[in-house]
Structure formats: structure tokens, C-alpha cells
Amino acid sequence: VSAAIGNGHVGEVRYTRNNVRRSDGARTVDGQPIGIGEEVVILSIDQGIATVQRWQEFIDSSPGSPSDPKVPVRRATDRPD
């Protein structure tokens, strides 16, 4: 995030796509503010406005993530069953 995304207001994200540096206006998927420097995932871009979600929230909500209670988490020290 290169310009803070306010509560219900447009901010800005900078990213690289096809080796071209770009910047677009951005809103959050949930309407909550996101500060400068936070990592986000661009979910979609419509008419130059990106819809974004915080990286960690995206990872935590993805099926199969370590925080998904249906997925067993194994450590390198765990023995196989």
C-alpha cells in the first residue's frame, strides 16, 4: 500500500505486472482502513480501482491454511503416522 486506504476511501497500491511497475487506486474488500506499507493481495481490478485484502487475512482465510482447523499441522519433528 503506497497511500493509506481509509475507512471507505480510496488509497493506492503499487505492484509489478508483466515486468511493468504500476499503481492503481485501491479499496479494501471489507471497507476497513489499511496503512502505508502493509502487504495486500489484489483480489480484482475494476476501472482502475483495485479491491484488496490484507495478505495475512487472505492467507488465514484460504482453504488449507495452517489456521484452518480442518487441516492437520505437522512439524518437521513429528513422526509419520
mmCIF file of N, CA and C in Angstrom:
data_model
loop_
_atom_site.group_PDB
_atom_site.id
_atom_site.type_symbol
_atom_site.label_atom_id
_atom_site.label_comp_id
_atom_site.label_asym_id
_atom_site.label_seq_id
_atom_site.Cartn_x
_atom_site.Cartn_y
_atom_site.Cartn_z
ATOM 1 N N VAL A 1 0.861 -1.169 0.000
ATOM 2 C CA VAL A 1 0.000 0.000 0.000
ATOM 3 C C VAL A 1 0.904 1.228 0.000
ATOM 4 N N SER A 2 0.729 2.066 -1.000
ATOM 5 C CA SER A 2 1.589 3.248 -1.133
ATOM 6 C C SER A 2 0.905 4.529 -0.667
ATOM 7 N N ALA A 3 -0.409 4.540 -0.572
ATOM 8 C CA ALA A 3 -1.168 5.645 0.022
ATOM 9 C C ALA A 3 -2.267 4.991 0.850
ATOM 10 N N ALA A 4 -2.370 5.388 2.102
ATOM 11 C CA ALA A 4 -3.300 4.751 3.034
ATOM 12 C C ALA A 4 -4.703 4.635 2.445
ATOM 13 N N ILE A 5 -5.309 3.496 2.723
ATOM 14 C CA ILE A 5 -6.686 3.257 2.305
ATOM 15 C C ILE A 5 -7.543 3.537 3.529
ATOM 16 N N GLY A 6 -8.364 4.577 3.441
ATOM 17 C CA GLY A 6 -9.180 4.976 4.580
ATOM 18 C C GLY A 6 -10.465 4.172 4.672
ATOM 19 N N ASN A 7 -11.143 4.333 5.784
ATOM 20 C CA ASN A 7 -12.417 3.661 6.007
ATOM 21 C C ASN A 7 -13.414 4.110 4.944
ATOM 22 N N GLY A 8 -13.584 3.274 3.911
ATOM 23 C CA GLY A 8 -14.495 3.609 2.825
ATOM 24 C C GLY A 8 -13.911 4.568 1.792
ATOM 25 N N HIS A 9 -12.627 4.913 1.910
ATOM 26 C CA HIS A 9 -11.986 5.833 0.968
ATOM 27 C C HIS A 9 -10.956 5.109 0.112
ATOM 28 N N VAL A 10 -10.665 5.685 -1.042
ATOM 29 C CA VAL A 10 -9.698 5.103 -1.972
ATOM 30 C C VAL A 10 -8.278 5.482 -1.563
ATOM 31 N N GLY A 11 -7.395 4.486 -1.554
ATOM 32 C CA GLY A 11 -5.964 4.697 -1.346
ATOM 33 C C GLY A 11 -5.238 4.305 -2.624
ATOM 34 N N GLU A 12 -4.013 3.794 -2.485
ATOM 35 C CA GLU A 12 -3.245 3.414 -3.667
ATOM 36 C C GLU A 12 -2.368 2.211 -3.371
ATOM 37 N N VAL A 13 -2.233 1.346 -4.372
ATOM 38 C CA VAL A 13 -1.299 0.219 -4.300
ATOM 39 C C VAL A 13 -0.341 0.313 -5.475
ATOM 40 N N ARG A 14 0.905 -0.095 -5.231
ATOM 41 C CA ARG A 14 1.907 -0.197 -6.297
ATOM 42 C C ARG A 14 2.291 -1.652 -6.408
ATOM 43 N N TYR A 15 2.461 -2.102 -7.646
ATOM 44 C CA TYR A 15 2.780 -3.503 -7.887
ATOM 45 C C TYR A 15 3.429 -3.647 -9.245
ATOM 46 N N THR A 16 3.980 -4.839 -9.500
ATOM 47 C CA THR A 16 4.593 -5.141 -10.785
ATOM 48 C C THR A 16 3.764 -6.214 -11.467
ATOM 49 N N ARG A 17 3.451 -5.977 -12.732
ATOM 50 C CA ARG A 17 2.699 -6.943 -13.533
ATOM 51 C C ARG A 17 3.349 -7.013 -14.903
ATOM 52 N N ASN A 18 3.722 -8.217 -15.328
ATOM 53 C CA ASN A 18 4.402 -8.410 -16.610
ATOM 54 C C ASN A 18 5.643 -7.519 -16.726
ATOM 55 N N ASN A 19 6.404 -7.452 -15.629
ATOM 56 C CA ASN A 19 7.639 -6.651 -15.565
ATOM 57 C C ASN A 19 7.419 -5.162 -15.744
ATOM 58 N N VAL A 20 6.200 -4.688 -15.527
ATOM 59 C CA VAL A 20 5.891 -3.260 -15.617
ATOM 60 C C VAL A 20 5.402 -2.793 -14.251
ATOM 61 N N ARG A 21 6.026 -1.751 -13.734
ATOM 62 C CA ARG A 21 5.634 -1.171 -12.443
ATOM 63 C C ARG A 21 4.355 -0.381 -12.643
ATOM 64 N N ARG A 22 3.359 -0.629 -11.781
ATOM 65 C CA ARG A 22 2.054 0.033 -11.920
ATOM 66 C C ARG A 22 1.596 0.577 -10.568
ATOM 67 N N SER A 23 0.648 1.486 -10.602
ATOM 68 C CA SER A 23 -0.043 1.922 -9.393
ATOM 69 C C SER A 23 -1.502 2.154 -9.755
ATOM 70 N N ASP A 24 -2.370 1.768 -8.843
ATOM 71 C CA ASP A 24 -3.809 1.928 -9.041
ATOM 72 C C ASP A 24 -4.435 2.383 -7.738
ATOM 73 N N GLY A 25 -5.592 2.996 -7.858
ATOM 74 C CA GLY A 25 -6.397 3.292 -6.680
ATOM 75 C C GLY A 25 -6.804 1.975 -6.044
ATOM 76 N N ALA A 26 -7.085 1.995 -4.740
ATOM 77 C CA ALA A 26 -7.429 0.747 -4.055
ATOM 78 C C ALA A 26 -8.441 0.984 -2.944
ATOM 79 N N ARG A 27 -9.328 -0.004 -2.818
ATOM 80 C CA ARG A 27 -10.278 -0.071 -1.707
ATOM 81 C C ARG A 27 -10.141 -1.436 -1.068
ATOM 82 N N THR A 28 -10.505 -1.534 0.199
ATOM 83 C CA THR A 28 -10.422 -2.823 0.871
ATOM 84 C C THR A 28 -11.711 -3.607 0.661
ATOM 85 N N VAL A 29 -11.574 -4.916 0.675
ATOM 86 C CA VAL A 29 -12.717 -5.797 0.474
ATOM 87 C C VAL A 29 -13.739 -5.633 1.598
ATOM 88 N N ASP A 30 -13.267 -5.282 2.806
ATOM 89 C CA ASP A 30 -14.170 -5.169 3.951
ATOM 90 C C ASP A 30 -14.431 -3.727 4.397
ATOM 91 N N GLY A 31 -13.884 -2.743 3.655
ATOM 92 C CA GLY A 31 -14.113 -1.341 3.997
ATOM 93 C C GLY A 31 -13.264 -0.814 5.136
ATOM 94 N N GLN A 32 -12.420 -1.660 5.721
ATOM 95 C CA GLN A 32 -11.576 -1.242 6.843
ATOM 96 C C GLN A 32 -10.301 -0.572 6.335
ATOM 97 N N PRO A 33 -9.748 0.362 7.101
ATOM 98 C CA PRO A 33 -8.528 1.051 6.667
ATOM 99 C C PRO A 33 -7.298 0.148 6.670
ATOM 100 N N ILE A 34 -6.363 0.457 5.768
ATOM 101 C CA ILE A 34 -5.070 -0.220 5.698
ATOM 102 C C ILE A 34 -4.003 0.861 5.531
ATOM 103 N N GLY A 35 -2.961 0.772 6.332
ATOM 104 C CA GLY A 35 -1.923 1.789 6.333
ATOM 105 C C GLY A 35 -0.868 1.594 5.258
ATOM 106 N N ILE A 36 -0.083 2.640 5.054
ATOM 107 C CA ILE A 36 1.028 2.613 4.103
ATOM 108 C C ILE A 36 2.004 1.508 4.501
ATOM 109 N N GLY A 37 2.476 0.776 3.503
ATOM 110 C CA GLY A 37 3.483 -0.248 3.725
ATOM 111 C C GLY A 37 2.936 -1.627 4.031
ATOM 112 N N GLU A 38 1.642 -1.746 4.317
ATOM 113 C CA GLU A 38 1.083 -3.072 4.601
ATOM 114 C C GLU A 38 1.002 -3.884 3.314
ATOM 115 N N GLU A 39 1.252 -5.183 3.430
ATOM 116 C CA GLU A 39 1.177 -6.074 2.276
ATOM 117 C C GLU A 39 -0.261 -6.523 2.078
ATOM 118 N N VAL A 40 -0.688 -6.488 0.820
ATOM 119 C CA VAL A 40 -2.058 -6.868 0.486
ATOM 120 C C VAL A 40 -2.066 -7.792 -0.728
ATOM 121 N N VAL A 41 -3.200 -8.433 -0.936
ATOM 122 C CA VAL A 41 -3.453 -9.232 -2.124
ATOM 123 C C VAL A 41 -4.487 -8.473 -2.940
ATOM 124 N N ILE A 42 -4.219 -8.320 -4.237
ATOM 125 C CA ILE A 42 -5.193 -7.687 -5.120
ATOM 126 C C ILE A 42 -6.168 -8.771 -5.559
ATOM 127 N N LEU A 43 -7.422 -8.616 -5.161
ATOM 128 C CA LEU A 43 -8.453 -9.598 -5.492
ATOM 129 C C LEU A 43 -9.046 -9.348 -6.870
ATOM 130 N N SER A 44 -9.164 -8.082 -7.246
ATOM 131 C CA SER A 44 -9.696 -7.721 -8.566
ATOM 132 C C SER A 44 -9.332 -6.272 -8.859
ATOM 133 N N ILE A 45 -9.442 -5.907 -10.134
ATOM 134 C CA ILE A 45 -9.265 -4.514 -10.553
ATOM 135 C C ILE A 45 -10.412 -4.197 -11.497
ATOM 136 N N ASP A 46 -11.149 -3.153 -11.177
ATOM 137 C CA ASP A 46 -12.282 -2.738 -11.992
ATOM 138 C C ASP A 46 -12.183 -1.243 -12.244
ATOM 139 N N GLN A 47 -12.065 -0.869 -13.498
ATOM 140 C CA GLN A 47 -11.963 0.538 -13.913
ATOM 141 C C GLN A 47 -10.873 1.280 -13.140
ATOM 142 N N GLY A 48 -9.706 0.613 -12.993
ATOM 143 C CA GLY A 48 -8.558 1.251 -12.368
ATOM 144 C C GLY A 48 -8.565 1.271 -10.853
ATOM 145 N N ILE A 49 -9.556 0.641 -10.220
ATOM 146 C CA ILE A 49 -9.619 0.567 -8.761
ATOM 147 C C ILE A 49 -9.454 -0.885 -8.334
ATOM 148 N N ALA A 50 -8.406 -1.142 -7.549
ATOM 149 C CA ALA A 50 -8.140 -2.491 -7.063
ATOM 150 C C ALA A 50 -8.928 -2.743 -5.777
ATOM 151 N N THR A 51 -9.463 -3.939 -5.662
ATOM 152 C CA THR A 51 -10.052 -4.392 -4.404
ATOM 153 C C THR A 51 -9.001 -5.268 -3.740
ATOM 154 N N VAL A 52 -8.619 -4.916 -2.511
ATOM 155 C CA VAL A 52 -7.509 -5.590 -1.845
ATOM 156 C C VAL A 52 -7.925 -6.155 -0.494
ATOM 157 N N GLN A 53 -7.127 -7.105 -0.028
ATOM 158 C CA GLN A 53 -7.293 -7.691 1.299
ATOM 159 C C GLN A 53 -5.914 -7.826 1.908
ATOM 160 N N ARG A 54 -5.811 -7.625 3.209
ATOM 161 C CA ARG A 54 -4.522 -7.806 3.879
ATOM 162 C C ARG A 54 -3.984 -9.201 3.583
ATOM 163 N N TRP A 55 -2.681 -9.298 3.344
ATOM 164 C CA TRP A 55 -2.036 -10.558 2.999
ATOM 165 C C TRP A 55 -2.340 -11.635 4.046
ATOM 166 N N GLN A 56 -2.130 -11.320 5.318
ATOM 167 C CA GLN A 56 -2.315 -12.327 6.363
ATOM 168 C C GLN A 56 -3.771 -12.776 6.461
ATOM 169 N N GLU A 57 -4.715 -11.848 6.302
ATOM 170 C CA GLU A 57 -6.129 -12.219 6.329
ATOM 171 C C GLU A 57 -6.458 -13.146 5.157
ATOM 172 N N PHE A 58 -5.871 -12.855 4.001
ATOM 173 C CA PHE A 58 -6.091 -13.697 2.824
ATOM 174 C C PHE A 58 -5.561 -15.105 3.067
ATOM 175 N N ILE A 59 -4.336 -15.195 3.587
ATOM 176 C CA ILE A 59 -3.724 -16.495 3.860
ATOM 177 C C ILE A 59 -4.531 -17.258 4.907
ATOM 178 N N ASP A 60 -4.924 -16.576 5.967
ATOM 179 C CA ASP A 60 -5.662 -17.234 7.047
ATOM 180 C C ASP A 60 -7.040 -17.718 6.597
ATOM 181 N N SER A 61 -7.629 -17.067 5.604
ATOM 182 C CA SER A 61 -8.965 -17.450 5.162
ATOM 183 C C SER A 61 -8.949 -18.459 4.013
ATOM 184 N N SER A 62 -7.754 -18.760 3.497
ATOM 185 C CA SER A 62 -7.646 -19.694 2.376
ATOM 186 C C SER A 62 -7.830 -21.127 2.853
ATOM 187 N N PRO A 63 -8.584 -21.943 2.093
ATOM 188 C CA PRO A 63 -8.709 -23.363 2.471
ATOM 189 C C PRO A 63 -7.334 -24.020 2.495
ATOM 190 N N GLY A 64 -7.103 -24.802 3.518
ATOM 191 C CA GLY A 64 -5.813 -25.473 3.639
ATOM 192 C C GLY A 64 -4.760 -24.657 4.344
ATOM 193 N N SER A 65 -5.132 -23.469 4.849
ATOM 194 C CA SER A 65 -4.144 -22.665 5.564
ATOM 195 C C SER A 65 -3.883 -23.285 6.931
ATOM 196 N N PRO A 66 -2.733 -23.009 7.531
ATOM 197 C CA PRO A 66 -2.425 -23.573 8.852
ATOM 198 C C PRO A 66 -3.452 -23.210 9.914
ATOM 199 N N SER A 67 -4.178 -22.098 9.738
ATOM 200 C CA SER A 67 -5.180 -21.717 10.733
ATOM 201 C C SER A 67 -6.521 -22.397 10.479
ATOM 202 N N ASP A 68 -6.649 -23.141 9.365
ATOM 203 C CA ASP A 68 -7.872 -23.875 9.056
ATOM 204 C C ASP A 68 -7.942 -25.081 9.993
ATOM 205 N N PRO A 69 -8.956 -25.149 10.877
ATOM 206 C CA PRO A 69 -8.998 -26.233 11.858
ATOM 207 C C PRO A 69 -9.155 -27.617 11.233
ATOM 208 N N LYS A 70 -9.566 -27.699 9.965
ATOM 209 C CA LYS A 70 -9.740 -28.995 9.316
ATOM 210 C C LYS A 70 -8.426 -29.548 8.779
ATOM 211 N N VAL A 71 -7.386 -28.721 8.783
ATOM 212 C CA VAL A 71 -6.105 -29.151 8.212
ATOM 213 C C VAL A 71 -5.132 -29.456 9.338
ATOM 214 N N PRO A 72 -4.647 -30.709 9.429
ATOM 215 C CA PRO A 72 -3.678 -31.023 10.475
ATOM 216 C C PRO A 72 -2.340 -30.338 10.178
ATOM 217 N N VAL A 73 -1.738 -29.799 11.198
ATOM 218 C CA VAL A 73 -0.448 -29.129 11.041
ATOM 219 C C VAL A 73 0.629 -30.085 11.531
ATOM 220 N N ARG A 74 1.626 -30.315 10.706
ATOM 221 C CA ARG A 74 2.748 -31.201 11.057
ATOM 222 C C ARG A 74 4.012 -30.382 11.161
ATOM 223 N N ARG A 75 4.804 -30.712 12.126
ATOM 224 C CA ARG A 75 6.111 -30.084 12.283
ATOM 225 C C ARG A 75 7.167 -31.036 11.750
ATOM 226 N N ALA A 76 8.330 -30.517 11.436
ATOM 227 C CA ALA A 76 9.402 -31.360 10.902
ATOM 228 C C ALA A 76 9.805 -32.440 11.902
ATOM 229 N N THR A 77 9.578 -32.194 13.190
ATOM 230 C CA THR A 77 9.960 -33.160 14.224
ATOM 231 C C THR A 77 8.883 -34.205 14.486
ATOM 232 N N ASP A 78 7.682 -34.024 13.912
ATOM 233 C CA ASP A 78 6.607 -35.000 14.089
ATOM 234 C C ASP A 78 6.934 -36.291 13.377
ATOM 235 N N ARG A 79 6.552 -37.406 13.991
ATOM 236 C CA ARG A 79 6.737 -38.708 13.353
ATOM 237 C C ARG A 79 5.548 -38.999 12.453
ATOM 238 N N PRO A 80 5.779 -39.669 11.330
ATOM 239 C CA PRO A 80 4.652 -40.041 10.471
ATOM 240 C C PRO A 80 3.751 -41.026 11.195
ATOM 241 N N ASP A 81 2.477 -41.029 10.840
ATOM 242 C CA ASP A 81 1.512 -41.956 11.453
ATOM 243 C C ASP A 81 1.772 -43.374 11.032
#
